[in-house]
Coordinates of C-alpha atoms in Angstrom, one line a residue:
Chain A
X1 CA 4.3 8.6 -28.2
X2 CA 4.1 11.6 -25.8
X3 CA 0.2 11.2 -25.4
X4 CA 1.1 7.9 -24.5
X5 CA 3.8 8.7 -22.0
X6 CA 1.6 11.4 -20.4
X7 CA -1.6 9.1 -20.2
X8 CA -1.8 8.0 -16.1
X9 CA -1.2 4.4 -16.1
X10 CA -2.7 2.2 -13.4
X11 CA 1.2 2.3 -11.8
X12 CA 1.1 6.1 -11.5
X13 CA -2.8 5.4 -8.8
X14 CA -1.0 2.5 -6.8
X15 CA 2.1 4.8 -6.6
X16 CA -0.3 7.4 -5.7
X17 CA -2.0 5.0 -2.9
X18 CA 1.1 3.8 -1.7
X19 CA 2.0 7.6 -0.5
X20 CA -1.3 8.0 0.5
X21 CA -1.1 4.9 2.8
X22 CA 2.7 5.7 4.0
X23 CA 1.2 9.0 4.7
X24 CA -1.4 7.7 6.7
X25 CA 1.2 5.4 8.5
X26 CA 3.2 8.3 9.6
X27 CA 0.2 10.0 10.9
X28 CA -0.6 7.7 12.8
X29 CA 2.9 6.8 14.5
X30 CA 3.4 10.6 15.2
X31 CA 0.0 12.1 16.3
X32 CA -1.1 11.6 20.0
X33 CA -4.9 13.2 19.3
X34 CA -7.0 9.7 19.2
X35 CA -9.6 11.7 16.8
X36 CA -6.9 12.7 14.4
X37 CA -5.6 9.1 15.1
X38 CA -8.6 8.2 13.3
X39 CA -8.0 10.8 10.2
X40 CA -5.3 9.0 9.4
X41 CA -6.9 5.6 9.8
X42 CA -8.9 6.7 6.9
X43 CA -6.6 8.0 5.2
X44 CA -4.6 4.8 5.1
X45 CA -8.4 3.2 4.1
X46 CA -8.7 5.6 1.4
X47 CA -5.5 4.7 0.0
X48 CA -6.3 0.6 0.1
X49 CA -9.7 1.6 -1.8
X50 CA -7.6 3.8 -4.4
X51 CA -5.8 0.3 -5.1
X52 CA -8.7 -1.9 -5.7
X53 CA -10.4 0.6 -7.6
X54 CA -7.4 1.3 -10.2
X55 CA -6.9 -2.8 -10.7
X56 CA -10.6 -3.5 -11.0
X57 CA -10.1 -1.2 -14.3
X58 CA -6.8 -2.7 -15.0
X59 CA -8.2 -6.1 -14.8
X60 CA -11.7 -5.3 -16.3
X61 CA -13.4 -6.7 -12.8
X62 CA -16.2 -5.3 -11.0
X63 CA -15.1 -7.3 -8.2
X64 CA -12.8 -4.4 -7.1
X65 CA -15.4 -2.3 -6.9
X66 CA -17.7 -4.1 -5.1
X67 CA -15.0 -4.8 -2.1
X68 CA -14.7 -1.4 -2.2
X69 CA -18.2 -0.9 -1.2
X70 CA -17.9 -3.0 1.7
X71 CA -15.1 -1.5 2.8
X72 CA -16.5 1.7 3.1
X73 CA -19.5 0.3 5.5
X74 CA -16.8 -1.4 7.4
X75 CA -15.2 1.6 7.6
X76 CA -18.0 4.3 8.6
X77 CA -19.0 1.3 11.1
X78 CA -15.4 1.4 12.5
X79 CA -15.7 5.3 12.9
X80 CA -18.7 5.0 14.9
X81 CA -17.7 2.9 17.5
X82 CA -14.4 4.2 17.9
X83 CA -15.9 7.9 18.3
X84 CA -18.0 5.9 20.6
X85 CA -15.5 5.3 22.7
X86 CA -13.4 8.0 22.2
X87 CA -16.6 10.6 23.3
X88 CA -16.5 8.1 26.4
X89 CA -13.0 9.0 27.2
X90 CA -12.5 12.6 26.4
X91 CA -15.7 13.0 28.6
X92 CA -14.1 11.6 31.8
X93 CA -10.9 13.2 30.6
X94 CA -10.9 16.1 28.5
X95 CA -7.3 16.3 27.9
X96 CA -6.7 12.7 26.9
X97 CA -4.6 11.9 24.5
X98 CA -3.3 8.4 23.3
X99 CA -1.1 7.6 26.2
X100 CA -3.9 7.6 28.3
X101 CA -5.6 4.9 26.5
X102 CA -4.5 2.4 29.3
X103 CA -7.5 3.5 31.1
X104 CA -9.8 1.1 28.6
X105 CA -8.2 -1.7 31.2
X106 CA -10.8 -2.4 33.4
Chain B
X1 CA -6.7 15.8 -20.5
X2 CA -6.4 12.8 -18.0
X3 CA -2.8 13.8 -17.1
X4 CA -4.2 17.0 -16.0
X5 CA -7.1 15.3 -13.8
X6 CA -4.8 12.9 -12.3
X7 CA -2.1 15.7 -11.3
X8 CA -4.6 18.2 -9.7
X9 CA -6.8 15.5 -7.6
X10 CA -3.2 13.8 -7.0
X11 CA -2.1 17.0 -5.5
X12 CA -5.4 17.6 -3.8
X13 CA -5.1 13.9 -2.1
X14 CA -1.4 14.3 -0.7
X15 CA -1.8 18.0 -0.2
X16 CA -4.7 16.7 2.3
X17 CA -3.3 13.7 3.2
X18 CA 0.0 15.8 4.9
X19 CA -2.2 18.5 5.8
X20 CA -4.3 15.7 8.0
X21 CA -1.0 15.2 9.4
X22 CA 1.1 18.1 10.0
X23 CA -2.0 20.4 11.4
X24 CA -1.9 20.9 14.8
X25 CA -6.0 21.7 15.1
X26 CA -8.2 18.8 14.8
X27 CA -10.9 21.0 12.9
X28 CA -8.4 22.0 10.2
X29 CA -7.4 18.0 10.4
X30 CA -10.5 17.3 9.5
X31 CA -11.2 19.7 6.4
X32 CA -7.9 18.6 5.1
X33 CA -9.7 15.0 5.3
X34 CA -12.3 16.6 3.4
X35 CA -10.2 17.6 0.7
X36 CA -8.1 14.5 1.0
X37 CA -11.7 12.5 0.1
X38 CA -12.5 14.7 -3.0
X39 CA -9.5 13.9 -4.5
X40 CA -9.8 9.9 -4.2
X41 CA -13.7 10.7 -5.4
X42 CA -12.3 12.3 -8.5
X43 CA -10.2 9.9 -9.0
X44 CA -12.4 7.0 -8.7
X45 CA -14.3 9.1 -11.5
X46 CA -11.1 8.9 -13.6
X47 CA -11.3 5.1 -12.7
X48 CA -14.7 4.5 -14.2
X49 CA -16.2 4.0 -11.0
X50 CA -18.7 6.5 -10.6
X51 CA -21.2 5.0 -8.2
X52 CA -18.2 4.9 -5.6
X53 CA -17.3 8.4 -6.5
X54 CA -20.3 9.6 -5.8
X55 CA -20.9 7.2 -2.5
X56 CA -17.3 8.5 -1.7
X57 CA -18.7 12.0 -1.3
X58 CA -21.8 11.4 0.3
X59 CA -20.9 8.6 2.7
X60 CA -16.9 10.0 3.7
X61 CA -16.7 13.6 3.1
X62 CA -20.6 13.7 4.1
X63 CA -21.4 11.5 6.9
X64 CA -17.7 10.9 8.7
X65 CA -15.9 13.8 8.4
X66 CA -19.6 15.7 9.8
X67 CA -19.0 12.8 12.9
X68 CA -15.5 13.9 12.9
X69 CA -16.5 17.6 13.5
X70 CA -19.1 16.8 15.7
X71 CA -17.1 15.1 18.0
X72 CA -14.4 17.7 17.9
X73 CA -17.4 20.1 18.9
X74 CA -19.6 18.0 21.1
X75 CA -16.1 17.4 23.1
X76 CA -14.9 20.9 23.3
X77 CA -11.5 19.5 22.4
X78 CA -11.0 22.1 19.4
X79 CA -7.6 23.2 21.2
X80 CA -5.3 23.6 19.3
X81 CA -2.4 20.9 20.2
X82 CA 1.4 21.9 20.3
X83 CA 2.8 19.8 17.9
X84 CA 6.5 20.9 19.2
X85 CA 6.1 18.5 22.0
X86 CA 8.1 15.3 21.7
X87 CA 7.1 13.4 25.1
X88 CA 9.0 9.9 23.3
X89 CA 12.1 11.3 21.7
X90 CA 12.8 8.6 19.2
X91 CA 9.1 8.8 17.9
X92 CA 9.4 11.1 15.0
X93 CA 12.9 9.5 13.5
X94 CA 11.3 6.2 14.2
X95 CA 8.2 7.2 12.2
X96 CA 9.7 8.8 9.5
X97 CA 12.1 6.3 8.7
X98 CA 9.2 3.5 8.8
X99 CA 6.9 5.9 6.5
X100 CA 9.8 5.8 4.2
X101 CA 11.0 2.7 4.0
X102 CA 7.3 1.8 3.3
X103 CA 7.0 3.9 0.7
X104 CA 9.9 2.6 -1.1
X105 CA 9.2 -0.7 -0.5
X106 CA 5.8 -0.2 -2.1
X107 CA 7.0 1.5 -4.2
X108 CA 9.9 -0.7 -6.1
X109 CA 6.9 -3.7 -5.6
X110 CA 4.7 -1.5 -7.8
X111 CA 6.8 -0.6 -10.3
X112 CA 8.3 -4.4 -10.5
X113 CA 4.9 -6.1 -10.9
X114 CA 3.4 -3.5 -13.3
X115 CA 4.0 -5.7 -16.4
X116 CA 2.4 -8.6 -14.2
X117 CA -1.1 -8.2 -15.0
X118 CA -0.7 -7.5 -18.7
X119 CA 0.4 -11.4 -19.0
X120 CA -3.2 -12.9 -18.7
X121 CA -4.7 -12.0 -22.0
X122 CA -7.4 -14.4 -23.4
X123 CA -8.4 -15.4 -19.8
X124 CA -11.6 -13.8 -19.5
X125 CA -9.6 -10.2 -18.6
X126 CA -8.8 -7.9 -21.8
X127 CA -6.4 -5.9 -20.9
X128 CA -5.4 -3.7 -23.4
X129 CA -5.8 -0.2 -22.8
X130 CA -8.1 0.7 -25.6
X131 CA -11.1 -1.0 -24.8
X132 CA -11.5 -2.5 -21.3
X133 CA -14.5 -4.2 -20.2
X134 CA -15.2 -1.8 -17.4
X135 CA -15.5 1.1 -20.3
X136 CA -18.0 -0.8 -22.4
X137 CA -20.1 -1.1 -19.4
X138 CA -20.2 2.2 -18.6
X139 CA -20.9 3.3 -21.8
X140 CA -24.4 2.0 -21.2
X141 CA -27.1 3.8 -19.2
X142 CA -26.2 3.4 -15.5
X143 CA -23.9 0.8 -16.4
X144 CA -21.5 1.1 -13.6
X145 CA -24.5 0.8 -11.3
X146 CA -25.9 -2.0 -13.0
X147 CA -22.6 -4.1 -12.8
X148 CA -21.8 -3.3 -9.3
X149 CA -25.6 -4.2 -8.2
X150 CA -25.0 -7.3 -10.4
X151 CA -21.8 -8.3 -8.2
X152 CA -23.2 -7.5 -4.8
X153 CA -26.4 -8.9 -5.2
X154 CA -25.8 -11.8 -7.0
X155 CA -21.4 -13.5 -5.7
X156 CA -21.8 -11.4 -2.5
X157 CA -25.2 -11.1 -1.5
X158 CA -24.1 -12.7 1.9
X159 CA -21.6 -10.3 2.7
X160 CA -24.3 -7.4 2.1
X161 CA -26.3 -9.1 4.2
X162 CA -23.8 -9.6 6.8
X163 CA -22.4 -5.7 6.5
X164 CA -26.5 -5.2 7.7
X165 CA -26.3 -6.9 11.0
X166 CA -22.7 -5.2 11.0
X167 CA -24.2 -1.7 11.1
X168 CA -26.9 -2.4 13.6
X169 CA -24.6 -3.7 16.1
X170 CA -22.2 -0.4 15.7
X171 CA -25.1 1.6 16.3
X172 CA -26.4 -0.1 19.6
X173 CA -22.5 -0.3 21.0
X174 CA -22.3 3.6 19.9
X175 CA -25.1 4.3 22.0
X176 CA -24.1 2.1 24.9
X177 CA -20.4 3.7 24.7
X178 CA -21.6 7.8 24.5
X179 CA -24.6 7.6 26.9
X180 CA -24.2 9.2 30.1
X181 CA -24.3 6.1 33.1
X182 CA -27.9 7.1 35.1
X183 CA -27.7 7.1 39.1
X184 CA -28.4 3.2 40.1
X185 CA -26.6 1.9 37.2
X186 CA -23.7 -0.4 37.6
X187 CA -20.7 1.4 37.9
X188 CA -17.1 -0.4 38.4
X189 CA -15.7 1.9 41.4
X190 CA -12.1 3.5 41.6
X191 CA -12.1 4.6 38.1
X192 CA -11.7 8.2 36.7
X193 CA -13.3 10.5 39.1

């Protein structure tokens, strides 16, 4: 009976993801860095693959697993471009942080 | 033995996760990330999803968090920034009280739907806890690979072929976006310097 009430249960990793992911929200509302804007984006990823992950054991389905997978290459593609552009800012201004973000209007 | 696993990479994860947060130098952002991405990878080991674990740490806390840094350096923006400046006053109560009411929200749907799943015995998903489907799989040699490669290549051999074109345009817009405009390219005027 303790074993069993001390065994992590599929609630305990989406309880874990969702403070991972309000976590990540908060980040993002309070940081004004664009690259640590990004951490947090990831972080709030991270969490959303933690979920899918823990229910495609719950549920027995490899499906979970597999979105997963593309997740992360939607992901590391995301980072890329938006490094892309954030090396193309910071370049012009060095100081920029995401106030200045206006500038991407033409 | 598994309480013990989830409790440390727990810790590890949120410990990272606040660390990205709270840390006012992107460089010590970033290696909280790193630590942050361990934790998920060992839990995805404790999930019985070991190829991802391992992709986890090659593809995150390898490739982006290294992009991450290299930025940071390329950039010279390693300056530490003063996280005691508030420049929008009602930011941080704002952000705090939307983190939280997320959390609980998530939360109370979490622990209200947790008998939800159980319901569907006998419909293709065994759910009891003593022999899932996912376990019997990985027993075998490279079973978890197997199954995943099974999944992607067979349902969503599309989308894999789709993520494909997805990565090659990132990495031509990347290298339109960081290159440095050559004298007699078009330039709109009146912007920046």
């Amino acid at each position: 009976m303790i074993a069993a009430l001390w065994t992590p249960t599929t609630t305990w990793y989406l309880l874990l993801a969702a403070a991972l992911f309000s976590i990540g929200v908060v980040g993002v509302m309070v940081r004004r860095n664009p690259l640590v804007l990004f951490m947090c984006i990831e972080l709030m990823l991270n969490a959303v693959n933690l979920t899918f992950v823990a229910l495609a054991r719950k549920l027995g389905d490899i499906g979970g697993q597999s979105t997963v997978f593309f997740v992360m290459v939607v992901a590391a593609a995301e980072v890329v471009v938006g490094l892309g552009i954030v090396v193309a800012i910071l370049r012009r201004r060095p100081d920029a942080t995401t106030d200045d973000m206006a500038e991407l209007k033409g | 033995m598994e309480f013990l696993v989830f409790v440390l990479a727990g810790a590890m994860v949120l410990g990272g996760a606040i660390g990205v947060v709270v840390r006012n130098h992107p460089v010590h952002a970033a290696l909280s990330l790193v630590l942050t991405l361990f934790g998920i990878a060992v839990l995805f080991v404790a999930q019985e999803a070991n190829f991802l674990a391992a992709v986890q740490v090659i593809v995150y806390a390898g490739a982006i968090v290294v992009l991450f840094l290299f930025v940071i350096m390329l950039l010279g923006v390693d300056k530490a920034e003063d996280l005691r400046l508030e420049p929008f006053k009602v930011q941080r109560p704002v952000a705090a009280i939307v983190g939280g009411g997320l959390l609980v929200l998530l939360g109370m749907a979490v622990i209200a739907s947790r008998d939800a799943t159980t319901a569907v015995k006998g419909g293709g998903l065994e759910t009891t806890t003593d022999d899932l489907p996912l376990t019997a799989a990985n027993r075998m040699h490279d079973g978890n690979i197997r199954a995943l490669a099974r999944d992607v290549f067979s349902d969503h051999v599309l989308a894999f072929e789709l993520t494909s074109v997805l990565l090659v345009i990132a990495v031509v817009a990347t290298v339109m976006l960081a290159r440095k405009p050559r004298k007699g390219d078009f330039v709109v005027e009146g912007t920046g310097k």
